[in-house]
Short mmCIF file of C-alpha atoms in Angstrom, two decimals:
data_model
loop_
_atom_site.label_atom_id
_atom_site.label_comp_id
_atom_site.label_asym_id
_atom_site.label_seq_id
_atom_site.Cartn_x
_atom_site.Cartn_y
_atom_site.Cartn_z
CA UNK A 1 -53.64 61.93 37.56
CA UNK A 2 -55.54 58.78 37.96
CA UNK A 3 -57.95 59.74 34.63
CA UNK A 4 -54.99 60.16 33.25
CA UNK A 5 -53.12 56.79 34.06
CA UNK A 6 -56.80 55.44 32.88
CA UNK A 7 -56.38 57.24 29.48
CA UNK A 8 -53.23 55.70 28.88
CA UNK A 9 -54.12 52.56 29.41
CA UNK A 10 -57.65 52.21 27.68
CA UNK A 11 -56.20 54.07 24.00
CA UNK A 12 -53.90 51.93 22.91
CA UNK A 13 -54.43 51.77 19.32
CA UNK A 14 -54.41 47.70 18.31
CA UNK A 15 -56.10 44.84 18.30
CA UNK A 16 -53.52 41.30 18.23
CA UNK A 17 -55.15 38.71 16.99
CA UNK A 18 -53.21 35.14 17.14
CA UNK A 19 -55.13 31.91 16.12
CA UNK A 20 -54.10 28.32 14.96
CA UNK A 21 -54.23 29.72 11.50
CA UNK A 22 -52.78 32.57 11.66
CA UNK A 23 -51.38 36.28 13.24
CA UNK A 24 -52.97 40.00 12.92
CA UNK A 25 -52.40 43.04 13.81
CA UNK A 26 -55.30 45.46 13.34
CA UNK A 27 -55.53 49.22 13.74
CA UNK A 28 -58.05 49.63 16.65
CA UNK A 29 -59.78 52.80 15.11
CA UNK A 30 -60.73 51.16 11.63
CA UNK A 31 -60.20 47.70 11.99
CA UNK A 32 -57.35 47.86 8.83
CA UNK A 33 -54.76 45.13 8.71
CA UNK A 34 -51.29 46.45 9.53
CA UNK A 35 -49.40 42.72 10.02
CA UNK A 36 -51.11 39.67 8.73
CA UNK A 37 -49.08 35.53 8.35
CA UNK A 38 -50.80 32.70 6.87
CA UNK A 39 -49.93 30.35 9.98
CA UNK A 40 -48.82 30.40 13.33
CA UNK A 41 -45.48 28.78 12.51
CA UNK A 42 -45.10 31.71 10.28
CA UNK A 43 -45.47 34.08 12.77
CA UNK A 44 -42.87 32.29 14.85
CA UNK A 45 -40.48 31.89 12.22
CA UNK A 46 -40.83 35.52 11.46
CA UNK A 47 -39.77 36.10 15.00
CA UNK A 48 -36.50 33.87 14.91
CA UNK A 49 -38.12 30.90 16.13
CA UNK A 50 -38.40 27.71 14.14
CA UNK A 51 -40.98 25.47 15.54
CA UNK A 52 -40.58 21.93 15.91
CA UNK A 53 -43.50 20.75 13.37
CA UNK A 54 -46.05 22.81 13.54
CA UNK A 55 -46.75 25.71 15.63
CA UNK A 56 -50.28 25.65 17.65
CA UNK A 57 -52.66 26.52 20.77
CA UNK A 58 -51.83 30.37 20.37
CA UNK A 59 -52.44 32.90 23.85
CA UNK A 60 -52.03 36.30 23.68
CA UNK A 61 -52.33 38.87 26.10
CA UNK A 62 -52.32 42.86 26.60
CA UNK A 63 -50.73 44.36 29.63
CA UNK A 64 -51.78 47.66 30.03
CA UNK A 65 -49.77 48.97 32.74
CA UNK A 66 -46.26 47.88 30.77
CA UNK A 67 -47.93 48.57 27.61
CA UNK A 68 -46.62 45.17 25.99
CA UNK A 69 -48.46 42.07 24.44
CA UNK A 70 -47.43 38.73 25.14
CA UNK A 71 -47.83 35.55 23.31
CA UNK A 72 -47.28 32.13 23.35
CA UNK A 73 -48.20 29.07 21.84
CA UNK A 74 -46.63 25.36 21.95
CA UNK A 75 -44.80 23.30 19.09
CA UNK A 76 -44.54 19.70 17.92
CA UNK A 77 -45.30 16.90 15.98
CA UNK A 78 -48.96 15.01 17.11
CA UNK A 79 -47.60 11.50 18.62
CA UNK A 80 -50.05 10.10 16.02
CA UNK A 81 -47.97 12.33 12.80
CA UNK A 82 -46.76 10.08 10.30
CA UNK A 83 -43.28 12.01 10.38
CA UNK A 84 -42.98 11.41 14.68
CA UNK A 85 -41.20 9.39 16.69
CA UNK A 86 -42.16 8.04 19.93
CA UNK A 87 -40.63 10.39 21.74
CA UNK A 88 -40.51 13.52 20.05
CA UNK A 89 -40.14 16.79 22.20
CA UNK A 90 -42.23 19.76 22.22
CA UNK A 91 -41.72 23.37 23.31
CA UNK A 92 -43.31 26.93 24.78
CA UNK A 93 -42.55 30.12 21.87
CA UNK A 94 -42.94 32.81 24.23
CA UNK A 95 -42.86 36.00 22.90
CA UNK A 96 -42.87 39.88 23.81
CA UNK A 97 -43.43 43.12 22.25
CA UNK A 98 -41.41 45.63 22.31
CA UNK A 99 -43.58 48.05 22.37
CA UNK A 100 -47.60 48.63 22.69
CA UNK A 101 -47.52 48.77 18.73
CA UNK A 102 -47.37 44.81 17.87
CA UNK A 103 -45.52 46.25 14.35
CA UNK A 104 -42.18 47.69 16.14
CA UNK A 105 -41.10 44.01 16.24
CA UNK A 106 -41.15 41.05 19.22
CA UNK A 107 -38.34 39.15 21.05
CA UNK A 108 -39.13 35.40 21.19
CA UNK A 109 -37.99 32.69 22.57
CA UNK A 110 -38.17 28.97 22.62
CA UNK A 111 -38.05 26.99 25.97
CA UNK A 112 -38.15 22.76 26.01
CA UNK A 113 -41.02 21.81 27.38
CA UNK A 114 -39.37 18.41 28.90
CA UNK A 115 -35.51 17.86 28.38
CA UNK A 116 -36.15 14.40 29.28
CA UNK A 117 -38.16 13.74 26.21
CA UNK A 118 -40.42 11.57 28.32
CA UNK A 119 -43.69 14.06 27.72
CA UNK A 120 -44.80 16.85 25.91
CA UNK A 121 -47.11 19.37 26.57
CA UNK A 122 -50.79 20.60 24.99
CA UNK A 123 -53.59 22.90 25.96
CA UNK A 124 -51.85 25.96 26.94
CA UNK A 125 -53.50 28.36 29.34
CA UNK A 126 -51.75 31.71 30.49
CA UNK A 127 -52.25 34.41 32.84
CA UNK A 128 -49.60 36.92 34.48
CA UNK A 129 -49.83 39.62 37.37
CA UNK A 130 -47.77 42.16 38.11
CA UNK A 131 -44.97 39.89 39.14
CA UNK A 132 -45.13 37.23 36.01
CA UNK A 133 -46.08 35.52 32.83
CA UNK A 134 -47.57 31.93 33.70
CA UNK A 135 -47.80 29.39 31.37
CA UNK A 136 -49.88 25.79 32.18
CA UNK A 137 -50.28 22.90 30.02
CA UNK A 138 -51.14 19.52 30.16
CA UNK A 139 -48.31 16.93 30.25
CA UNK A 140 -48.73 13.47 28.24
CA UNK A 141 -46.75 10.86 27.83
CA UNK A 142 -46.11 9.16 24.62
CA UNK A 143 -48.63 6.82 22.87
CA UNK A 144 -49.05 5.60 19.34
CA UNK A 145 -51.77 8.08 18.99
CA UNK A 146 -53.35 11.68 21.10
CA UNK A 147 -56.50 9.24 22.25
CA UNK A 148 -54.68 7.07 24.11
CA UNK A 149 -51.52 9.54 25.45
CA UNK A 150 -51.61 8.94 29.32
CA UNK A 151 -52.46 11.98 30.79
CA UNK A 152 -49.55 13.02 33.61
CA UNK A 153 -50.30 16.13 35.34
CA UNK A 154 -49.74 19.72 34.64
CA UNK A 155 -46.42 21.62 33.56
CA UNK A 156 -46.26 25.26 34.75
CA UNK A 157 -44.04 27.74 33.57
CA UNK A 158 -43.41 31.01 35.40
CA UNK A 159 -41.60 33.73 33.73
CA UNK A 160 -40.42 36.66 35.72
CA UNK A 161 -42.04 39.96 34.17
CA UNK A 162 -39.30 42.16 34.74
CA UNK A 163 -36.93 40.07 32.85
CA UNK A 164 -39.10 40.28 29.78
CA UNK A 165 -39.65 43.74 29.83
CA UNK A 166 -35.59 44.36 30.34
CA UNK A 167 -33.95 46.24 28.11
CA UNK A 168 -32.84 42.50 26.52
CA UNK A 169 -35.67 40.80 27.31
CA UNK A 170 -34.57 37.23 28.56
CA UNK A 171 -36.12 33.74 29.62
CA UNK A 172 -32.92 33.01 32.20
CA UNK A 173 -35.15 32.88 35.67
CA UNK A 174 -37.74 31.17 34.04
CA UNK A 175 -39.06 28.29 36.46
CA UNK A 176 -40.34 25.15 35.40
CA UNK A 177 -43.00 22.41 37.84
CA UNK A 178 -43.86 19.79 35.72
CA UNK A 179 -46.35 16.85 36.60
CA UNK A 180 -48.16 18.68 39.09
CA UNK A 181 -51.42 16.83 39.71
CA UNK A 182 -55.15 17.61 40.53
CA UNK A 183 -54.79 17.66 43.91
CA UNK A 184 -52.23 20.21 43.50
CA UNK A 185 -53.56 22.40 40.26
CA UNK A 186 -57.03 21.00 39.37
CA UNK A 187 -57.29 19.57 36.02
CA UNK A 188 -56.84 22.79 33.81
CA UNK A 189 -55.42 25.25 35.62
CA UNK A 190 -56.21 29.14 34.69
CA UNK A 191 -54.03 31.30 36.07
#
């Protein structure tokens, strides 16, 4: 039974590849593109998501033992754009599979990553366990450019896992901390 469970897990047939410039989905047994976009906001949008600006510090993960990927990635416009304001928001795109096969389609979702406007978020990390999906970044405040954007903690985000994987997969319990501080998180937190 065990060998078995192992088998399962270990023969999934993809490879999900999601980068700054762009989504794949790959065929694990001869590397042949089955889903390709041209950016990550395209890959978003394509979900039902429309990013606010641009779409960028992709994740993605595999778990085996629900047999779904997971990805996220943050939005926004750099404080330093021509086109932002000084206080222009940012957000998480979460997003799951519905199914080990990244090409039977994904459920995302867009969460504000401060509805106080007062910081946005940048260098993603995430990690989950049988319990969750856990998303850190880095929380800045505003600045006339990225160089000199205070630094004000860490934002985490904890998503409960069985919500996702529901039947309607939903964001409802997520749970946000944001500011947290060294002391608390270390500087870049890996869950």
């Amino acid at each position: 039974e065990l060998i078995e469970e192992l088998r399962q897990h270990f023969s999934e047939q993809h490879i999900v590849e999601l980068l700054n410039n762009g989504y794949a989905a790959y065929r694990k047994s001869d590397g042949a593109v089955l889903e390709r976009t041209s950016t990550l906001t395209e890959f978003w949008e394509g979900l039902g998501v429309t990013p606010i600006g641009t779409a960028f510090d992709p994740r993605v993960l595999y778990d085996a033992a629900n047999r779904r990927w997971f990805a996220v990635s943050i939005d926004g416009l750099f404080p330093d754009d021509p086109n932002a304001g000084s206080t222009d928001p940012n957000s998480y795109l979460i997003a799951v599979s519905k199914s080990a096969d990244p090409t039977d389609g994904w459920t995302a979702f867009q969460i504000d990553s401060d509805p106080t406007d007062l910081s946005w978020a940048d260098h993603p990390r995430l990690g989950m366990d049988a319990e969750g999906l856990y998303l850190t970044t880095w929380r800045f405040g505003f600045a006339a450019t990225i160089d000199l954007s205070p630094w004000l903690g860490n934002n985490l985000l904890v998503l409960p896992k069985a919500d996702l994987l529901a039947p309607t997969p939903s964001v409802a319990n997520a749970t946000k901390w944001s500011g947290l501080k060294d002391g608390i998180t270390g500087r870049k937190p890996q869950m």
